[in-house]
Coordinates of C-alpha atoms in Angstrom, one line a residue:
M778 CA 83.4 29.3 30.9
W779 CA 80.4 31.2 32.3
S780 CA 78.8 31.5 28.9
F781 CA 79.0 27.7 28.5
Q782 CA 77.3 27.1 31.9
I783 CA 74.5 29.6 31.0
V784 CA 73.8 27.7 27.7
L785 CA 73.6 24.4 29.6
F786 CA 71.2 25.9 32.1
I787 CA 68.9 27.2 29.4
L788 CA 68.8 23.8 27.5
S789 CA 68.1 22.0 30.8
A790 CA 65.2 24.4 31.6
A791 CA 63.7 23.9 28.1
V792 CA 63.7 20.1 28.5
C793 CA 62.4 20.0 32.0
C794 CA 59.4 22.1 31.0
V795 CA 57.8 19.3 29.0
S796 CA 56.8 16.5 31.3
R797 CA 54.7 13.8 29.6
A798 CA 52.3 11.4 31.3
A799 CA 52.6 7.7 30.6
G800 CA 49.1 7.4 29.0
L801 CA 48.0 8.1 25.4
I802 CA 44.6 9.4 24.5
H803 CA 43.1 8.4 21.1
V804 CA 40.4 10.6 19.7
F805 CA 38.5 10.0 16.5
G806 CA 36.3 12.4 14.5
Y807 CA 34.7 13.0 11.0
E808 CA 35.3 15.9 8.7
G809 CA 33.0 18.8 9.5
G810 CA 32.0 17.4 12.8
N811 CA 33.0 17.9 16.4
V812 CA 35.2 15.9 18.8
N813 CA 35.7 16.0 22.6
V814 CA 39.2 15.6 24.0
S815 CA 39.0 14.5 27.6
C816 CA 42.1 14.9 29.7
P817 CA 42.2 13.6 33.3
Y818 CA 44.5 15.1 35.9
D819 CA 45.6 14.2 39.4
E820 CA 44.2 15.4 42.7
G821 CA 45.5 18.7 43.9
Y822 CA 45.6 20.4 40.4
E823 CA 41.9 21.5 40.4
S824 CA 42.9 25.2 40.6
Y825 CA 45.7 25.0 38.1
E826 CA 45.4 26.3 34.5
K827 CA 44.8 23.7 31.8
Y828 CA 45.3 24.0 28.1
L829 CA 45.6 22.1 24.8
C830 CA 48.6 22.5 22.5
N831 CA 50.2 20.7 19.6
D832 CA 53.8 19.6 19.1
P833 CA 56.1 21.1 20.3
C834 CA 53.8 23.1 22.6
G835 CA 55.6 26.4 22.3
K836 CA 54.1 29.7 23.2
N837 CA 52.3 30.0 19.8
D838 CA 51.1 26.4 19.9
V839 CA 48.6 26.7 22.8
F840 CA 45.2 26.9 21.0
T841 CA 43.1 27.4 24.1
R842 CA 44.9 30.6 24.9
S843 CA 44.8 32.1 21.4
Q844 CA 42.0 34.6 20.5
K845 CA 42.5 33.4 16.9
H846 CA 41.1 30.0 17.7
K847 CA 38.5 30.9 20.3
N848 CA 35.6 29.9 18.1
K849 CA 37.1 26.5 17.3
Y850 CA 38.3 25.3 20.7
F851 CA 36.0 25.3 23.8
T852 CA 37.2 24.2 27.2
Y853 CA 35.5 22.9 30.3
D854 CA 37.1 21.8 33.6
D855 CA 35.1 19.4 35.7
K856 CA 36.9 19.8 39.0
T857 CA 34.7 17.2 40.7
S858 CA 35.8 14.3 38.4
R859 CA 39.1 16.1 37.6
I860 CA 38.6 15.9 33.8
F861 CA 39.6 18.8 31.6
T862 CA 37.6 18.6 28.3
V863 CA 38.4 20.5 25.0
T864 CA 35.8 20.5 22.2
I865 CA 37.2 20.9 18.7
S866 CA 34.5 22.0 16.3
G867 CA 34.4 22.2 12.5
L868 CA 37.1 19.4 12.0
Y869 CA 39.3 19.4 8.9
L870 CA 41.4 16.6 7.7
D871 CA 44.4 18.7 8.5
D872 CA 43.4 18.6 12.2
A873 CA 44.5 15.0 12.4
Q874 CA 47.8 15.3 14.4
T875 CA 49.3 15.0 17.8
Y876 CA 48.1 17.2 20.6
W877 CA 49.0 17.6 24.3
C878 CA 46.8 18.3 27.3
G879 CA 48.8 20.5 29.6
V880 CA 48.5 21.5 33.3
S881 CA 50.5 24.7 34.2
R882 CA 52.4 24.6 37.4
R883 CA 55.5 26.1 38.8
G884 CA 58.6 24.7 37.2
K885 CA 57.4 21.7 35.1
D886 CA 54.1 21.5 33.3
L887 CA 52.3 18.2 33.1
Y888 CA 51.4 16.8 29.6
T889 CA 49.3 14.0 28.3
E890 CA 49.6 13.0 24.7
V891 CA 46.5 13.1 22.5
K892 CA 46.3 11.4 19.0
L893 CA 43.5 12.8 16.8
E894 CA 42.3 11.0 13.7
V895 CA 39.9 12.6 11.2
R896 CA 38.1 10.8 8.4
K897 CA 35.8 12.0 5.6
D898 CA 32.2 11.7 6.6
R899 CA 31.1 9.3 3.9
C900 CA 31.2 5.6 3.2
C901 CA 32.3 3.5 1.4
D902 CA 34.4 2.7 -1.6
K903 CA 32.5 -0.5 -2.2
V904 CA 28.6 -0.4 -2.4
N905 CA 26.3 -3.4 -2.4
K906 CA 23.4 -2.7 -4.8
I907 CA 20.2 -4.5 -4.4
Q908 CA 16.7 -4.3 -6.0
S909 CA 13.2 -5.1 -4.9
I910 CA 9.6 -4.1 -5.9
E911 CA 7.0 -1.9 -4.4
E912 CA 4.8 -3.6 -1.7
G913 CA 7.3 -6.5 -1.5
S914 CA 10.1 -7.0 0.9
V915 CA 13.9 -7.0 0.9
T916 CA 16.7 -8.4 3.1
I917 CA 19.9 -6.5 3.5
S918 CA 22.9 -8.7 4.6
C919 CA 25.7 -7.1 6.6
P920 CA 28.9 -9.0 7.4
Y921 CA 31.2 -8.3 10.3
D922 CA 34.5 -9.6 11.7
S923 CA 35.1 -12.0 14.6
Q924 CA 35.9 -9.2 17.1
S925 CA 32.4 -7.7 16.7
V926 CA 30.3 -10.7 17.6
N927 CA 29.0 -9.2 20.8
K928 CA 29.0 -5.6 19.6
L929 CA 25.9 -3.5 18.8
K930 CA 24.7 -3.7 15.2
F931 CA 22.5 -1.1 13.5
L932 CA 21.2 0.1 10.2
C933 CA 20.7 3.7 9.2
R934 CA 19.6 5.6 6.1
G935 CA 22.0 7.9 4.2
N936 CA 25.7 7.9 3.9
R937 CA 27.0 9.7 6.9
P938 CA 28.9 7.5 9.4
S939 CA 29.1 10.4 11.9
T940 CA 25.4 10.4 12.7
C941 CA 24.5 6.8 11.7
R942 CA 24.3 5.2 15.1
Q943 CA 22.3 8.1 16.5
Q944 CA 19.8 8.0 13.6
A945 CA 19.6 4.3 13.2
V946 CA 16.2 2.9 12.0
I947 CA 16.8 -0.3 13.9
T948 CA 19.5 -1.8 16.3
S949 CA 20.3 -5.2 17.6
S950 CA 19.0 -4.1 21.0
N951 CA 15.5 -3.9 19.5
T952 CA 14.9 -6.6 16.9
Q953 CA 11.6 -5.2 15.6
N954 CA 10.8 -1.6 14.7
G955 CA 7.7 -1.3 12.5
R956 CA 8.6 -2.5 9.0
F957 CA 12.2 -3.2 10.0
R958 CA 13.3 -6.5 11.5
I959 CA 16.9 -7.4 12.4
S960 CA 18.5 -10.9 13.1
D961 CA 22.1 -11.8 13.9
D962 CA 23.7 -15.1 12.7
R963 CA 26.8 -15.1 14.9
K964 CA 28.0 -18.4 13.5
S965 CA 28.3 -17.0 10.0
R966 CA 29.0 -13.4 11.4
I967 CA 26.3 -11.8 9.3
F968 CA 23.4 -9.8 10.6
T969 CA 20.4 -9.2 8.3
V970 CA 17.8 -6.4 8.2
T971 CA 14.4 -7.2 6.5
I972 CA 12.3 -4.3 5.3
S973 CA 8.6 -5.3 4.5
S974 CA 5.8 -3.4 2.7
L975 CA 8.3 -1.5 0.6
T976 CA 7.4 1.9 -0.9
L977 CA 9.1 3.9 -3.6
K978 CA 10.4 6.2 -0.9
D979 CA 12.5 3.4 0.6
S980 CA 14.9 3.7 -2.3
G981 CA 18.3 5.2 -1.4
S982 CA 21.5 4.7 0.5
Y983 CA 21.8 2.7 3.7
L984 CA 24.7 1.9 6.1
C985 CA 25.2 -1.3 8.0
G986 CA 27.1 -0.4 11.2
V987 CA 28.9 -2.2 14.0
Q988 CA 29.8 -0.3 17.1
R989 CA 33.4 -0.4 18.3
N990 CA 34.6 0.2 21.8
S991 CA 37.4 2.4 20.6
G992 CA 38.1 3.9 17.2
F993 CA 35.7 4.4 14.4
D994 CA 32.6 2.2 14.0
Y995 CA 32.7 -0.3 11.2
F996 CA 30.4 0.4 8.2
S997 CA 29.3 -1.2 4.9
A998 CA 27.3 0.6 2.3
V999 CA 24.1 -0.6 0.5
E1000 CA 22.2 1.1 -2.3
L1001 CA 18.5 0.0 -2.5
E1002 CA 16.3 0.5 -5.5
V1003 CA 12.6 -0.1 -5.2
K1004 CA 10.8 -0.5 -8.5
E1005 CA 7.2 0.4 -9.1
L1006 CA 4.6 -2.4 -8.9
K1007 CA 2.5 -2.7 -12.0
S1008 CA -1.2 -3.4 -11.4
Y1009 CA -4.5 -3.6 -13.2
N1010 CA -8.2 -4.2 -12.3
I1011 CA -10.4 -6.9 -13.8
S1012 CA -13.9 -8.1 -13.3
G1013 CA -15.8 -11.3 -13.9
I1014 CA -19.2 -12.8 -13.5
E1015 CA -20.1 -15.4 -10.9
G1016 CA -20.1 -18.9 -12.3
R1017 CA -18.1 -18.0 -15.4
P1018 CA -14.3 -18.2 -16.1
V1019 CA -11.9 -15.3 -16.1
T1020 CA -8.3 -15.1 -17.4
L1021 CA -5.5 -13.4 -15.5
Q1022 CA -2.3 -12.2 -17.4
C1023 CA 0.9 -12.6 -15.5
P1024 CA 4.6 -11.6 -16.3
N1025 CA 7.3 -14.2 -16.7
S1026 CA 11.0 -13.9 -15.9
G1027 CA 11.9 -13.8 -19.6
Q1028 CA 14.3 -16.7 -20.3
Q1029 CA 13.2 -19.9 -18.6
H1030 CA 9.9 -21.7 -19.4
D1031 CA 10.3 -24.2 -16.6
N1032 CA 10.7 -21.8 -13.7
K1033 CA 8.1 -21.7 -10.9
K1034 CA 5.0 -19.7 -11.6
F1035 CA 2.9 -18.4 -8.8
L1036 CA -0.5 -16.8 -8.2
C1037 CA -1.3 -15.9 -4.6
K1038 CA -4.1 -14.0 -3.0
G1039 CA -3.7 -11.6 -0.1
D1040 CA -3.3 -8.0 0.9
Q1041 CA 0.5 -8.2 0.8
H1042 CA 2.8 -10.0 -1.5
N1043 CA 4.9 -11.6 1.2
I1044 CA 2.0 -13.0 3.2
C1045 CA -0.4 -14.1 0.5
T1046 CA -1.8 -17.6 -0.1
D1047 CA -0.7 -19.7 -3.0
M1048 CA -3.6 -20.5 -5.3
M1049 CA -1.8 -22.6 -7.9
E1050 CA -2.1 -25.7 -5.7
N1051 CA -5.7 -26.0 -6.7
Q1052 CA -5.1 -27.2 -10.3
T1053 CA -8.8 -27.9 -10.8
K1054 CA -10.0 -24.3 -10.4
F1055 CA -6.8 -22.5 -11.4
K1056 CA -5.3 -23.6 -14.6
L1057 CA -2.0 -22.5 -16.2
L1058 CA -1.7 -22.0 -19.9
N1059 CA -0.2 -19.8 -22.7
V1060 CA 3.3 -19.8 -21.2
S1061 CA 5.8 -17.7 -23.1
S1062 CA 9.1 -16.1 -22.3
T1063 CA 7.5 -12.8 -21.2
C1064 CA 4.1 -13.8 -19.8
F1065 CA 1.7 -16.6 -18.9
S1066 CA -2.1 -16.9 -18.2
V1067 CA -4.1 -18.3 -15.4
I1068 CA -7.7 -19.2 -15.8
I1069 CA -10.1 -19.3 -12.9
T1070 CA -12.7 -21.8 -14.2
E1071 CA -15.8 -21.0 -12.2
L1072 CA -15.8 -17.7 -10.3
E1073 CA -17.3 -17.4 -6.9
A1074 CA -18.1 -14.4 -4.8
A1075 CA -15.2 -15.4 -2.4
D1076 CA -12.7 -15.2 -5.3
A1077 CA -12.9 -11.4 -5.3
G1078 CA -9.8 -9.7 -3.9
T1079 CA -6.2 -8.8 -4.4
Y1080 CA -3.9 -11.2 -6.3
Y1081 CA -0.1 -11.3 -7.1
C1082 CA 1.2 -13.3 -9.9
G1083 CA 4.5 -13.8 -11.7
S1084 CA 7.5 -16.1 -11.9
D1085 CA 10.1 -17.1 -9.3
S1086 CA 12.0 -13.8 -9.9
Q1087 CA 11.1 -11.4 -7.1
L1088 CA 11.1 -8.5 -9.5
R1089 CA 8.7 -10.1 -12.0
F1090 CA 5.2 -10.1 -10.6
I1091 CA 2.1 -7.9 -10.9
K1092 CA -0.8 -6.9 -8.7
I1093 CA -4.3 -7.7 -9.9
Q1094 CA -7.6 -6.5 -8.3
L1095 CA -10.4 -8.9 -9.1
A1096 CA -14.1 -8.0 -8.7
V1097 CA -16.8 -10.6 -9.0
G1098 CA -20.3 -9.5 -10.1
E1099 CA -23.6 -11.3 -9.7
T1100 CA -25.0 -13.4 -12.4
N1101 CA -27.9 -12.2 -14.6
T1102 CA -30.4 -14.0 -12.4
E1103 CA -31.5 -10.8 -10.8
R1104 CA -31.9 -9.0 -14.1
D1105 CA -33.9 -11.9 -15.6
R1106 CA -36.1 -12.1 -12.5
I1107 CA -37.0 -8.4 -12.9
I1108 CA -37.6 -8.7 -16.6
K1109 CA -39.7 -11.8 -16.1
S1110 CA -41.7 -10.0 -13.4
N1111 CA -42.3 -7.1 -15.7
T1112 CA -43.3 -9.4 -18.6
K1113 CA -45.8 -11.3 -16.4
S1114 CA -47.2 -8.0 -15.1
R1115 CA -47.8 -6.8 -18.7
L1116 CA -49.4 -10.0 -19.8
R1117 CA -51.7 -10.2 -16.8
F1118 CA -52.6 -6.5 -17.2
F1119 CA -53.7 -7.0 -20.8
T1120 CA -55.6 -10.1 -19.7
T1121 CA -57.4 -8.0 -17.1
L1122 CA -58.0 -5.3 -19.7
C1123 CA -59.6 -7.7 -22.1
F1124 CA -61.7 -9.1 -19.3
V1125 CA -62.9 -5.6 -18.4
F1126 CA -63.8 -5.0 -22.1
S1127 CA -65.8 -8.2 -22.1
L1128 CA -67.8 -7.2 -19.1
T1129 CA -68.4 -3.7 -20.4
V1130 CA -69.7 -4.7 -23.8
S1131 CA -71.7 -7.9 -22.9
P1132 CA -75.3 -7.0 -22.1
N1133 CA -76.1 -10.3 -20.4
K1134 CA -73.2 -9.8 -17.9
T1135 CA -73.5 -6.1 -17.2
S1136 CA -75.9 -6.6 -14.4
S1137 CA -73.1 -8.0 -12.3
V1138 CA -71.1 -4.8 -12.5
A1139 CA -73.9 -2.3 -13.0
P1140 CA -75.1 0.0 -10.2
T1141 CA -77.8 -1.5 -8.0
S1142 CA -80.2 1.3 -8.7
S1143 CA -80.3 0.5 -12.4
A1144 CA -80.3 -3.3 -12.1
E1145 CA -84.1 -3.5 -11.5
H1146 CA -84.8 -1.2 -14.5
L1147 CA -82.6 -3.3 -16.8
T1148 CA -84.2 -6.5 -15.8
S1149 CA -87.8 -5.1 -16.1
Q1150 CA -87.5 -4.2 -19.7
P1151 CA -87.2 -6.5 -22.7
P1152 CA -83.8 -6.4 -24.4
S1153 CA -83.5 -4.2 -27.4
S1154 CA -80.4 -3.3 -29.4
H1155 CA -82.0 -0.2 -30.9
N1156 CA -82.8 1.6 -27.6
P1157 CA -80.7 4.9 -27.5
D1158 CA -80.8 5.2 -23.7
V1159 CA -79.5 1.7 -23.3
S1160 CA -76.6 2.3 -25.7
L1161 CA -75.7 5.6 -24.0
F1162 CA -75.7 3.8 -20.7
Y1163 CA -73.1 1.3 -21.9
I1164 CA -70.9 3.7 -23.9
L1165 CA -70.2 6.3 -21.2
P1166 CA -68.9 3.9 -18.5
A1167 CA -66.8 2.2 -21.2
V1168 CA -65.2 5.4 -22.3
F1169 CA -64.5 6.4 -18.7
A1170 CA -63.0 3.0 -17.9
L1171 CA -60.9 3.2 -21.1
L1172 CA -59.4 6.5 -20.0
L1173 CA -58.5 5.1 -16.6
I1174 CA -57.0 2.0 -18.2
L1175 CA -54.9 4.1 -20.6
T1176 CA -53.6 6.2 -17.7
F1177 CA -52.7 3.1 -15.8
V1178 CA -50.9 1.7 -18.9
L1179 CA -48.9 4.9 -19.2
L1180 CA -47.7 4.7 -15.6
L1181 CA -46.7 1.0 -15.9
V1182 CA -44.7 1.8 -19.1
L1183 CA -42.8 4.6 -17.4
K1184 CA -42.1 2.4 -14.3
Y1185 CA -41.0 -0.4 -16.5
K1186 CA -38.5 1.8 -18.5
S1187 CA -37.1 3.1 -15.2
R1188 CA -36.5 -0.4 -13.8
I1189 CA -34.9 -1.5 -17.1
K1190 CA -32.5 1.5 -17.0
Q1191 CA -31.6 0.6 -13.4
V1192 CA -30.9 -3.0 -14.2
D1193 CA -28.8 -1.9 -17.3
G1194 CA -26.8 0.4 -15.1
I1195 CA -26.0 -2.3 -12.5
N1196 CA -24.6 -4.8 -15.0
A1197 CA -24.0 -3.3 -18.4
N1198 CA -21.6 -6.2 -19.4
V1199 CA -24.3 -8.7 -18.8
L1200 CA -26.8 -6.8 -21.0
N1201 CA -24.3 -7.0 -23.8
S1202 CA -23.7 -10.7 -23.4
A1203 CA -25.3 -12.7 -26.3
D1204 CA -25.7 -15.8 -24.2
S1205 CA -27.6 -14.0 -21.5
N1206 CA -29.9 -12.4 -24.1
V1207 CA -30.7 -15.7 -25.7
E1208 CA -31.4 -17.3 -22.3
M1209 CA -33.6 -14.3 -21.4
R1210 CA -35.6 -14.6 -24.6
I1211 CA -36.1 -18.3 -24.2
N1212 CA -37.4 -17.8 -20.6
D1213 CA -39.7 -15.0 -21.8
V1214 CA -41.2 -17.3 -24.4
Y1215 CA -41.8 -19.9 -21.7
D1216 CA -43.4 -17.3 -19.5
L1217 CA -45.5 -16.1 -22.4
Q1218 CA -46.7 -19.6 -23.1
E1219 CA -47.7 -20.0 -19.4
D1220 CA -49.6 -16.7 -19.5
V1221 CA -51.5 -17.7 -22.6
V1222 CA -52.5 -21.0 -20.9
Y1223 CA -53.5 -19.0 -17.9
M1224 CA -55.6 -16.6 -20.1
N1225 CA -57.2 -19.5 -22.0
S1226 CA -58.1 -21.4 -18.8
S1227 CA -59.5 -18.2 -17.1
F1228 CA -61.4 -16.6 -19.9
P1229 CA -62.1 -19.2 -22.7
N1230 CA -65.2 -17.3 -24.0
M1231 CA -63.2 -14.0 -24.2
L1232 CA -60.4 -15.5 -26.4
N1233 CA -62.9 -17.2 -28.7
R1234 CA -65.0 -14.1 -29.2
D1235 CA -64.8 -12.3 -32.5
N1236 CA -62.8 -9.0 -32.1
N1237 CA -65.0 -7.3 -34.6
D1238 CA -68.1 -8.1 -32.6
I1239 CA -66.5 -6.5 -29.5
Y1240 CA -65.6 -3.4 -31.5
N1241 CA -69.1 -3.1 -32.9
N1242 CA -70.7 -3.5 -29.5
I1243 CA -68.6 -0.7 -28.0
L1244 CA -69.7 1.6 -30.8

């Protein structure tokens, strides 16, 4: 009889030692991360011992008292707010179970049930793969359910839900952040994030996230691939046509072709509207051509051309050079200088060897002597007087000619270095030669009108007089 009463007393004592509070605490964490279990308690228990245990909370089930688990469980008791907090670090999937927050007291301990859920720190089974091209833009669409209309939306890089919200590149609380812009269509329950001025480094994994008041945040995964933008440089001459080669989408010949000008692909100006200056031709399944009929200096810059596919366009850097007018002007000037120099040279020879005109250039001291004597072609003193100045003048002229030739060659090299393509142009050479002929004719007329006697003089007579 007494033994039966003792057994009943022991059973009743065991049951009365587990007193459970009405509330249930839900806690959520990711594998490898940390989680805080916050357990409130009533006033008057500030000085009582608190602990965390798991079912059935026996002596060996109290983790916060065990030295074995001291590096995994950390406790903090905020007696002002009366909240006992246990931090569980280094979560494992096996840590997902039921726990109890306990308050030790005489007779019956107080318990609050805690439900811990642990998930793997990666997302998701389904991944939305999208592509774009360097220097372009891309829009990432992120759907959500009807219960998340007013919740915070965000986008982060990587594939770790545990840190996504803290490392978000943009959130719905700030619609613009550099190259990222977010918009929310609540009617269709889709928020979109647009990334502009893409680089190759933007390739990788992204997570669309929606914050939840309780439980895990909602995520959807996106894999972005940014392809390299092909580009080339081309140059043209002002006033002449140039042909730009552009890629086509590959299958349709009637799809929309575009050629736009601007520093960025997404904000450039469409140039195909001007059908007079920009002409489309040579369309094939892989490429097409655009001819700019008459280049202007303002046409220089950056162009993007391709088909309506966002992945089929190319970057073109167009440089527009000046026409050959400047080169022709320099060559004409040099030609005229040479012709006028030889004209002056012939004029000097005529003054030097003509006895009846030397008095105009001879020294004043000798003029009276020359005019006082009768002319004689056999006087040795008179011959020596003409020969020495002529030789001296000839040496000066030859030196001057040498300097002009060197200067002319230097200017020709400078012009050839500025516009080598124009020098190789057959049309420009023909035009230059024609203009030189015209200029030569003008100079001959000038020589004929200025010095008619000199041009009609016999060259042999000039040579004999010098000797």
